[in-house]
Short mmCIF file of C-alpha atoms in Angstrom, two decimals:
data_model
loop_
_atom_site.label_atom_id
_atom_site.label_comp_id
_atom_site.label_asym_id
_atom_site.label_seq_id
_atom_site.Cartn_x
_atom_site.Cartn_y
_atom_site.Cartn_z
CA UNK A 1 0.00 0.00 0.00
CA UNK A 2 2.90 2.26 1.29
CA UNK A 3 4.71 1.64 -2.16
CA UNK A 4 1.38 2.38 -4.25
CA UNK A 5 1.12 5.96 -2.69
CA UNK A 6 4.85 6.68 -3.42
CA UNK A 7 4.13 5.43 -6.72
CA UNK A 8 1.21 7.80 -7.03
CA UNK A 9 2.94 10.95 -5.37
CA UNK A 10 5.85 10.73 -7.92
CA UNK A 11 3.35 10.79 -10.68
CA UNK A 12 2.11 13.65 -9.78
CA UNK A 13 5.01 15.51 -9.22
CA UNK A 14 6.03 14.56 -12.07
CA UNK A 15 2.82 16.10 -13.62
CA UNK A 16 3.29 19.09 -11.98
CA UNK A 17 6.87 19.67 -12.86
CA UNK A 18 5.74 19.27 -16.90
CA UNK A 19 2.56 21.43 -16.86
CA UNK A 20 2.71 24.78 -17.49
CA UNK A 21 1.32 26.58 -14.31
CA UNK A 22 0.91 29.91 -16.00
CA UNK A 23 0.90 29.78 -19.97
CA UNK A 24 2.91 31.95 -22.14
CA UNK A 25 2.85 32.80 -25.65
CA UNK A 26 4.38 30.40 -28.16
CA UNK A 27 7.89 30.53 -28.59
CA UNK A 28 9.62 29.52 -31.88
CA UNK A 29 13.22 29.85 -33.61
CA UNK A 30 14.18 31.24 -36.21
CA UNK A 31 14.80 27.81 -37.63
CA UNK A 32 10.97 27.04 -37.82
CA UNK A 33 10.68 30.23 -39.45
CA UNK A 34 12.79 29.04 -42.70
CA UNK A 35 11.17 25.45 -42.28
CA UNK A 36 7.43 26.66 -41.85
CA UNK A 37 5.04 26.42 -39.19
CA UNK A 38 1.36 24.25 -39.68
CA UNK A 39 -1.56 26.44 -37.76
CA UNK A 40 -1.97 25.70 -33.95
CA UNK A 41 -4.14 28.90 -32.12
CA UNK A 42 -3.93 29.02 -28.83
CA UNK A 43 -6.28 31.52 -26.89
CA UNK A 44 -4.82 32.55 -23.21
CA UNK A 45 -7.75 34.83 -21.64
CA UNK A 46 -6.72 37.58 -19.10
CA UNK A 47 -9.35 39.34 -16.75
CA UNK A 48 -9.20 41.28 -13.17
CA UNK A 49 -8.67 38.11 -11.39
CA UNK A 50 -6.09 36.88 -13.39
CA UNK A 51 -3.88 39.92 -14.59
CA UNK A 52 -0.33 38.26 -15.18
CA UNK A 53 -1.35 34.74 -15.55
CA UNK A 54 -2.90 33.57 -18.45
CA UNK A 55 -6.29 30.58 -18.84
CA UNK A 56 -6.30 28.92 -21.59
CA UNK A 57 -9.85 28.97 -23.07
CA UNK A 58 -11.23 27.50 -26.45
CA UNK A 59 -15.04 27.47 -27.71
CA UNK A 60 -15.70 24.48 -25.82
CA UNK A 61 -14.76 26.08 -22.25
CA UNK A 62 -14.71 29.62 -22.03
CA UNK A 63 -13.19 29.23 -18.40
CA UNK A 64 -13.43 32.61 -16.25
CA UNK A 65 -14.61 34.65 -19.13
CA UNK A 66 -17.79 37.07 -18.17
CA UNK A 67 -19.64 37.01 -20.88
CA UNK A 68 -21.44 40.23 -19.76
CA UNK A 69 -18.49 42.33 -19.73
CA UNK A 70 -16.63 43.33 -22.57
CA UNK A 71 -14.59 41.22 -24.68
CA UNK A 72 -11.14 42.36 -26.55
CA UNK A 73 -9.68 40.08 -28.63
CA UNK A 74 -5.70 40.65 -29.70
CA UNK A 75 -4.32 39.54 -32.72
CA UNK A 76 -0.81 39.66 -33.69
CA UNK A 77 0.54 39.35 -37.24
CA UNK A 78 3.44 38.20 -39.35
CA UNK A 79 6.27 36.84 -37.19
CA UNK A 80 9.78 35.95 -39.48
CA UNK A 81 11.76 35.37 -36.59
CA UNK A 82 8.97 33.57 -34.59
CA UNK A 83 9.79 35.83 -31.58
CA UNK A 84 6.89 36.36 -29.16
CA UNK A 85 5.72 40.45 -29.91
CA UNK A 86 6.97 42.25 -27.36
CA UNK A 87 3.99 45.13 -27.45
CA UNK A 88 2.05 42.12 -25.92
CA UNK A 89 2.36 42.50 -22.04
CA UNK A 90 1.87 46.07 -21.99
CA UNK A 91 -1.23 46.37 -24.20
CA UNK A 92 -2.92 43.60 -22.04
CA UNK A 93 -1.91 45.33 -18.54
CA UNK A 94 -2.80 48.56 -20.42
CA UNK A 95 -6.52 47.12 -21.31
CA UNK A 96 -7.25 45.80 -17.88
CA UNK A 97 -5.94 48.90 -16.08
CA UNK A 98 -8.02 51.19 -18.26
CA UNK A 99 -11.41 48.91 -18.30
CA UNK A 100 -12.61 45.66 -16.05
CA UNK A 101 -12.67 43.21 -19.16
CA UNK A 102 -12.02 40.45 -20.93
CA UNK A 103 -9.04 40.18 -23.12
CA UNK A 104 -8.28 36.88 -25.23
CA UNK A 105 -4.68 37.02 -26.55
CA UNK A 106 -5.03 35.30 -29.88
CA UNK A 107 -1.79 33.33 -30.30
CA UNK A 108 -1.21 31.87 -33.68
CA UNK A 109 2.73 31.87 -33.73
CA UNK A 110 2.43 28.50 -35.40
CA UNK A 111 1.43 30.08 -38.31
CA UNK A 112 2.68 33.38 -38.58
CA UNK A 113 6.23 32.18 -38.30
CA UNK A 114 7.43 32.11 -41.52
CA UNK A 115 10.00 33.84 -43.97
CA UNK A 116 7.44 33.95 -46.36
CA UNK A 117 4.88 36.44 -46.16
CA UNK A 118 1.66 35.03 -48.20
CA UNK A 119 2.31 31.28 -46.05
CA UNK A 120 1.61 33.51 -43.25
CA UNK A 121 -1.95 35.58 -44.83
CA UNK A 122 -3.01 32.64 -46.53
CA UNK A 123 -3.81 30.98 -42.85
CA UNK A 124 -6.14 34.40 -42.15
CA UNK A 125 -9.35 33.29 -42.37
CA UNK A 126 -9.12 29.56 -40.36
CA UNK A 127 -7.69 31.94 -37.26
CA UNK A 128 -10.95 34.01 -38.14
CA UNK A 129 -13.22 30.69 -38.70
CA UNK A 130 -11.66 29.28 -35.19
CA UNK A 131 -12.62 33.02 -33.66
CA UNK A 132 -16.08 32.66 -34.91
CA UNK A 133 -16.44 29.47 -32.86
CA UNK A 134 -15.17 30.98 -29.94
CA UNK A 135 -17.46 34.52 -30.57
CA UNK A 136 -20.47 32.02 -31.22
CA UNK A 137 -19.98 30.24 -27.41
CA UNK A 138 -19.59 33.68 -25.84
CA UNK A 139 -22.74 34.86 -27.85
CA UNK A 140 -25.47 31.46 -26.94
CA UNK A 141 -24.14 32.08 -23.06
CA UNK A 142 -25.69 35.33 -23.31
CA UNK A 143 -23.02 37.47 -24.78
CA UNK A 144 -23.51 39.89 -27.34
CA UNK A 145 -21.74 41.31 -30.45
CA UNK A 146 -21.80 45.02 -29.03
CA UNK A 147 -19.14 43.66 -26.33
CA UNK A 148 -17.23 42.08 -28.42
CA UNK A 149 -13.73 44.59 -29.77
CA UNK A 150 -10.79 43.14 -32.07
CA UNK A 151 -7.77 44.70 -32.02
CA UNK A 152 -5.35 43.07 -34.57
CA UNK A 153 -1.75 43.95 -35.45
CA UNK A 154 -0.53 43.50 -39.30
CA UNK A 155 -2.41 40.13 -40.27
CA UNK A 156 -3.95 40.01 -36.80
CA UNK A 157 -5.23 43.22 -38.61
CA UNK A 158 -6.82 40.90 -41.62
CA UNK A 159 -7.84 38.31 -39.25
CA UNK A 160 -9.85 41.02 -37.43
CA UNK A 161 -12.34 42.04 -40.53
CA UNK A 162 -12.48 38.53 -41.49
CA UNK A 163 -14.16 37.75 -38.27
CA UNK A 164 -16.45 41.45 -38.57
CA UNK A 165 -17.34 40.28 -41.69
CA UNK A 166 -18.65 36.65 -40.41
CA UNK A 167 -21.01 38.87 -38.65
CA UNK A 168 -21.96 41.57 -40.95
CA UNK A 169 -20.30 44.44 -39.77
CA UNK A 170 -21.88 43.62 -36.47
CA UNK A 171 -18.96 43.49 -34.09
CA UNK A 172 -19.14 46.55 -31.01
CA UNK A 173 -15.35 47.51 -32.48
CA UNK A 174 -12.59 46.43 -34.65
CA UNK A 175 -8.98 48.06 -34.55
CA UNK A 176 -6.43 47.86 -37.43
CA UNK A 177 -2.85 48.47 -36.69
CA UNK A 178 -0.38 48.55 -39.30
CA UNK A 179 3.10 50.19 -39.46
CA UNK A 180 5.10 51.64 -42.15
CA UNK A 181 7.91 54.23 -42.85
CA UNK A 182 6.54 57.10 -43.28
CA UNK A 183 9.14 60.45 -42.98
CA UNK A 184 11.16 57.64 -41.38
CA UNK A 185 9.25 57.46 -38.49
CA UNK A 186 7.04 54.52 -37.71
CA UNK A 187 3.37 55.53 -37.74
CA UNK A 188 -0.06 54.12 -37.67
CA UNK A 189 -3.14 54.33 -40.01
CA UNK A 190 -7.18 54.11 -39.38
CA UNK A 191 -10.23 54.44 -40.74
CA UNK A 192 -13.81 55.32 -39.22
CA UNK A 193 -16.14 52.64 -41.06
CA UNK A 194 -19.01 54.81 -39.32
CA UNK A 195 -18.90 57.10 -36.48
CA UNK A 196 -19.87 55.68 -32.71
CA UNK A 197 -19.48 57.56 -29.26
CA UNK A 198 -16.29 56.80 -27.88
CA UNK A 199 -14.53 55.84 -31.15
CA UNK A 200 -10.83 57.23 -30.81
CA UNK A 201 -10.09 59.96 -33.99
CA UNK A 202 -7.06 61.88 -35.05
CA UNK A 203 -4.97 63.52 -37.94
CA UNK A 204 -2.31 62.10 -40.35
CA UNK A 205 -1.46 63.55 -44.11
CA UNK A 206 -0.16 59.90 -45.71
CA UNK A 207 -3.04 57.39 -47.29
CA UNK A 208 -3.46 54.22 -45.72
CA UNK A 209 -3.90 51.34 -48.29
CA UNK A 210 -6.36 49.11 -45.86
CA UNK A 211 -9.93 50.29 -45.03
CA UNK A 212 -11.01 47.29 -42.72
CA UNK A 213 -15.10 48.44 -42.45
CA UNK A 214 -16.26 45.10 -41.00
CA UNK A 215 -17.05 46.80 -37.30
CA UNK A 216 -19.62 49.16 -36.31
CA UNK A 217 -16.35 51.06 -35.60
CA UNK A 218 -13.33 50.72 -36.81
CA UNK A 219 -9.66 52.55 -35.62
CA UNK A 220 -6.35 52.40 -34.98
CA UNK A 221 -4.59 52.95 -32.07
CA UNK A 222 -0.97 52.30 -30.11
CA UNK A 223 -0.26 49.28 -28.44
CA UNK A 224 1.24 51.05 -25.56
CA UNK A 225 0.11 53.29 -22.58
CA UNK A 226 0.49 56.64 -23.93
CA UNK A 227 -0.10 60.33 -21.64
CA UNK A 228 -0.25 62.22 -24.76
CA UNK A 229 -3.14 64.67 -25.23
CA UNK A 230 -3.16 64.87 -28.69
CA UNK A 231 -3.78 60.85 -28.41
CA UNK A 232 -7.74 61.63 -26.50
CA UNK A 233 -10.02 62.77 -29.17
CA UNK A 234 -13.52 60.97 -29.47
CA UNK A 235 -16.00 60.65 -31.85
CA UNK A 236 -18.32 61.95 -29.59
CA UNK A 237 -16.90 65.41 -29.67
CA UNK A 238 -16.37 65.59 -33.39
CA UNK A 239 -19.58 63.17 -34.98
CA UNK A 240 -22.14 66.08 -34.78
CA UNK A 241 -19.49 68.47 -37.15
CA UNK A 242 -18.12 65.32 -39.35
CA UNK A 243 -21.98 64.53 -40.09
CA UNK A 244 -22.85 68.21 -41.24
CA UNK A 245 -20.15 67.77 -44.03
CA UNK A 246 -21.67 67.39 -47.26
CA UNK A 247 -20.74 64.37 -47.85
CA UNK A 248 -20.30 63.54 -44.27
CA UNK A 249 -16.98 62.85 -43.41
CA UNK A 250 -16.33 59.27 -41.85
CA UNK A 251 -12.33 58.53 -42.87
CA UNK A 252 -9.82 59.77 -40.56
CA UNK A 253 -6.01 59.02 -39.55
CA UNK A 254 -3.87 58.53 -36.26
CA UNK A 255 0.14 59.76 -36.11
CA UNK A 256 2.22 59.31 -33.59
CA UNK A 257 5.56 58.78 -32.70
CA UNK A 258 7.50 55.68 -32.30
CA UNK A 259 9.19 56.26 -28.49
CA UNK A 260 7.45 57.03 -25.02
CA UNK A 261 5.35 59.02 -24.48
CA UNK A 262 4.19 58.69 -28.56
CA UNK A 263 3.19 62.77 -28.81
CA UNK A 264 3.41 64.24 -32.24
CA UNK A 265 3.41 68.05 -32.44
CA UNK A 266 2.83 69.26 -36.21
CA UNK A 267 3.80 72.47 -37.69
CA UNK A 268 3.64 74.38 -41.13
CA UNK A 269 6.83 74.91 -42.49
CA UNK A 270 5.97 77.95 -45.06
CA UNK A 271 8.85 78.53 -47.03
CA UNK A 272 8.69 81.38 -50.15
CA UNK A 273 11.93 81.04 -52.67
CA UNK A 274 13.57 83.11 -55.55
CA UNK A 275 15.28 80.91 -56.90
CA UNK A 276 15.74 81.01 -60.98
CA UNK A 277 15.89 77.72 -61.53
CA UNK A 278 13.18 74.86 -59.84
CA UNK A 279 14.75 73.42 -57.10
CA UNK A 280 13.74 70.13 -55.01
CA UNK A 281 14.45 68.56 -52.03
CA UNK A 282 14.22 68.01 -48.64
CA UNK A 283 14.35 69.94 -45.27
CA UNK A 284 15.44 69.29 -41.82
CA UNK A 285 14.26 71.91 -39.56
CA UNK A 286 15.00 71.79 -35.65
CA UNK A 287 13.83 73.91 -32.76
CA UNK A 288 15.57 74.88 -30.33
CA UNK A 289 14.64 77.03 -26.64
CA UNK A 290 16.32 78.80 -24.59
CA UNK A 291 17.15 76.22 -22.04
CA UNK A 292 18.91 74.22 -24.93
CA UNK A 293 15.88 71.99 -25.85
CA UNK A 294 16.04 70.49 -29.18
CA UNK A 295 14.01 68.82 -31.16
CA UNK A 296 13.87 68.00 -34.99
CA UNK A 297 11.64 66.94 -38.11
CA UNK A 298 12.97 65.49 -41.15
CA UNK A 299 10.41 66.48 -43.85
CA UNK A 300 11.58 64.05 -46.37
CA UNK A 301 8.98 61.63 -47.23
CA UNK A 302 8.59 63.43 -50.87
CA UNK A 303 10.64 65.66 -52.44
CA UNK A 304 9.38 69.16 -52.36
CA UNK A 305 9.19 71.95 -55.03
CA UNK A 306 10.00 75.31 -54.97
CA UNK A 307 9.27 77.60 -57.58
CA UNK A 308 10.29 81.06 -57.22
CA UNK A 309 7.82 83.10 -55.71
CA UNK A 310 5.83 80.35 -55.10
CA UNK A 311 5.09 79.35 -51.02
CA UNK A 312 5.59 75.68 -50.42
CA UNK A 313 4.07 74.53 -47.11
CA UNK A 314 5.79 71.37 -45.55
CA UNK A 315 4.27 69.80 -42.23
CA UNK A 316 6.95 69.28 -39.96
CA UNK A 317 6.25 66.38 -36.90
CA UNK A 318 8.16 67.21 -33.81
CA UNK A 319 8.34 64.62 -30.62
CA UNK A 320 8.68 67.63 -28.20
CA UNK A 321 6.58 70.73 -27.69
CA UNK A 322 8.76 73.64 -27.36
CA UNK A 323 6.50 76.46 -25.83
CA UNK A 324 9.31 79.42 -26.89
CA UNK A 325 11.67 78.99 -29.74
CA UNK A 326 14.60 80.76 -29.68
CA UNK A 327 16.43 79.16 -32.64
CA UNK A 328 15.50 77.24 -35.70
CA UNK A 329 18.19 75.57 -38.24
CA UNK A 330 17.06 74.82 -41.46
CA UNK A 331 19.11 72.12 -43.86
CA UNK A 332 18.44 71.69 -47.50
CA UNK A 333 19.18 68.45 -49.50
CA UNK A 334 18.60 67.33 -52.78
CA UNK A 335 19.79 63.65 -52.23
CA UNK A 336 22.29 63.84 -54.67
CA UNK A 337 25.17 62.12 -53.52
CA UNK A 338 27.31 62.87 -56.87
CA UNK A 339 27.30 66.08 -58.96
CA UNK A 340 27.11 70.05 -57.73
CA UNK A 341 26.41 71.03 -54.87
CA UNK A 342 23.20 74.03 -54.98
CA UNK A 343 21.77 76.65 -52.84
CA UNK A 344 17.76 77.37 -51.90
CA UNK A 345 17.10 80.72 -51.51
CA UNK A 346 14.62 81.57 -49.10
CA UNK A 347 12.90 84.82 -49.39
CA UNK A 348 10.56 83.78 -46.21
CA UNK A 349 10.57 81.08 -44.21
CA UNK A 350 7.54 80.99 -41.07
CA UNK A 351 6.62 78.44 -38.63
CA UNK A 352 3.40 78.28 -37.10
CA UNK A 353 2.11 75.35 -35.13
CA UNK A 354 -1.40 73.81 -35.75
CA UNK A 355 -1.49 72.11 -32.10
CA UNK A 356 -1.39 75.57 -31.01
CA UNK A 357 -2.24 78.26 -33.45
CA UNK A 358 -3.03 81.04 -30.78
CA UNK A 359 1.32 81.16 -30.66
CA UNK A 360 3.03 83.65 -31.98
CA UNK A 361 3.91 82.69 -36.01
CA UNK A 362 7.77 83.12 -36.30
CA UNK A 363 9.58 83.98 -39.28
CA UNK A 364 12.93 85.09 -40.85
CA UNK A 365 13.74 86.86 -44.15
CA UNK A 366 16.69 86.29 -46.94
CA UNK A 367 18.34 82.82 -46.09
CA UNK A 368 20.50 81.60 -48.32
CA UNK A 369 20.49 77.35 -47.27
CA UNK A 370 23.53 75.64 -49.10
CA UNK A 371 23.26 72.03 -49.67
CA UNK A 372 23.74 69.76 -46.77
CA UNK A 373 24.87 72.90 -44.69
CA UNK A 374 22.91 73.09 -41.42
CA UNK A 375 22.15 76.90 -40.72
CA UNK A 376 20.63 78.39 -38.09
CA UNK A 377 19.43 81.75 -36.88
CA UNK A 378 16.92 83.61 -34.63
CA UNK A 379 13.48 84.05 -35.64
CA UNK A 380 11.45 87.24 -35.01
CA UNK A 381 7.89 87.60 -35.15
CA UNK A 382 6.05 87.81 -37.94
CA UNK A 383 4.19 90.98 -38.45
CA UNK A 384 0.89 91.15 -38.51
CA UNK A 385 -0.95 92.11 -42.07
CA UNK A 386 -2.61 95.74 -41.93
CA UNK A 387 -5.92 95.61 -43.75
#
């Protein structure tokens, strides 16, 4: 008898010892990566009662998922490497600290990891058919689609309006992340499929090439915890003056910045030349106060033209907010790395800030900017036009 309970204990240490207590996301090398990866999805559920230490749930057991509360599912993308994301952990701690919910971490790393992009999109929809399942459980124990958010990350992005679209465009929220190099700075794109109360809204000049309209709502937003004020519009505030626009206006795009806190700070950049000849290029232009603060914008995601006489307005993005600039430098550059060398002559150059356009507009008269020559200077005041 004694040797049957030994026999028993040591099994179950043994058990113990293998399981995983608290699950983490999948793992993989780069190795599996080059070799391919067959589709396992694994969803680990995180709620108030279980912050740092995932449940594994599937449509068959939802486990301590309320079905009452609100449900945010998050979707990763395309992994080459087959590296966890590291965003991961701070967008779930983010979501529960903001909101008591439900958040389903959708990992499909066996699947994504792959050196070859479409062997990673061409698994899409089963993630979205195997969400559906999951979405239909949640729904028959009294669930319902207004509670239920995506947010989805490249792919996780297409896997997200897959899953909207299962349901007709019926889904409380869907939001599409995406990044690319923009003015060499890593930003983030949205659309509005339709405005809702307390859908998140901003500014950004570039196109987006994805228009996922398969939620009631659909945005974009950071995977990080963010303190930036430009970052806290709502719909709410801005539906009634979007809908008067004939046609009403329902498309709109998010910028920020790719470092902590993630504040953007835009400013025109009007600059009037005399040259003879056409000239075009870029500009770097940085700010500086007068306790030495500096910060700089590389406006060089198109080359601009400048005409003489003509005003050419460039939208600079800065990461800092300097409240009084004392000096700006201004840098010219044709990205020519062989041949002459030429000069932009600037008849006026002003800087006025759209964040805050009650500041004074600064400007400075008859610069002469030679090629890959930073210069800088004091600005003065613009005056003001006498009508």
């Amino acid at each position: 008898m004694l040797k049957l309970y030994l026999l028993i204990s040591l099994i179950c240490l043994v058990r113990s010892d293998t399981d995983e207590i608290c699950p983490s996301f999948t793992k993989l090398s780069f190795h599996s990566a080059v070799v391919g990866t067959g589709l396992s999805v694994k969803l680990m559920l995180y709620t108030e009662r279980n912050q740092t230490c995932a449940q594994i749930v599937n449509f068959t057991a939802l486990g301590n998922l309320n079905v009452t509360k609100k449900t945010t599912f998050v979707i990763h993308g395309f992994r080459p490497t087959g590296s966890p994301p590291v965003w991961m952990g701070d967008l779930v701690e983010s979501l529960l600290l903001v909101e008591d919910m439900n958040v389903v971490v959708v990992d499909w790393n066996r699947g994504a990891t792959t050196v070859i992009y479409t062997q990673a999109s061409s698994k899409t929809r089963k993630v979205a058919v195997i969400l559906k399942e999951f979405i239909d459980q949640i729904l028959a124990n009294g669930g319902s689609l207004d509670n239920i958010y995506m947010i989805g990350v490249s792919l996780g992005a297409h896997i997200s309006g897959f899953v909207g679209e299962m349901y007709d465009g019926q889904l409380g929220r869907i939001t599409g992340m995406e990044y690319f190099k923009c003015d060499h700075q890593r930003s983030v794109y949205l659309y509005l499929a339709s405005l809702r109360e307390n859908c998140a809204i901003a500014a950004y000049p570039c196109d987006s090439y994805r228009d996922y309209r398969n939620g009631k709502c659909v945005s974009c937003g950071i995977p990080q915890k963010v303190s930036c004020p430009l970052l806290g519009y709502y719909a709410d505030s801005w539906k009634d003056y979007l809908k008067e626009k004939d046609p009403p206006m329902t498309k709109a795009f998010f910028d920020t910045d790719d470092k902590k806190p993630f504040c953007i700070y835009h400013y025109f950049v009007d600059i009037v030349s005399w040259n003879k000849n056409i000239r075009r290029g870029s500009i770097i232009i940085k700010l500086k106060d007068k306790d030495g603060n500096i910060t700089e914008s590389k406006i060089n995601h198109e080359p601009a033209t400048f005409q003489k006489y003509h005003q050419v307005s460039l939208l600079a993005r800065f990461n800092q907010d300097l409240d009084k600039v004392a000096a700006i430098s201004l840098e010219f550059s044709t990205g020519s790395v062989v041949g002459p060398k030429y000069k932009l002559r600037i008849l006026r150059m002003k800087l006025r800030s759209l964040a805050h356009p009650e500041r004074p507009q600064l400007c400075r008269y008859d610069l002469v900017l030679m090629e890959n020559v930073e210069t800088f200077f004091q600005p003065i005041v613009c005056p003001k036009l006498q009508m």
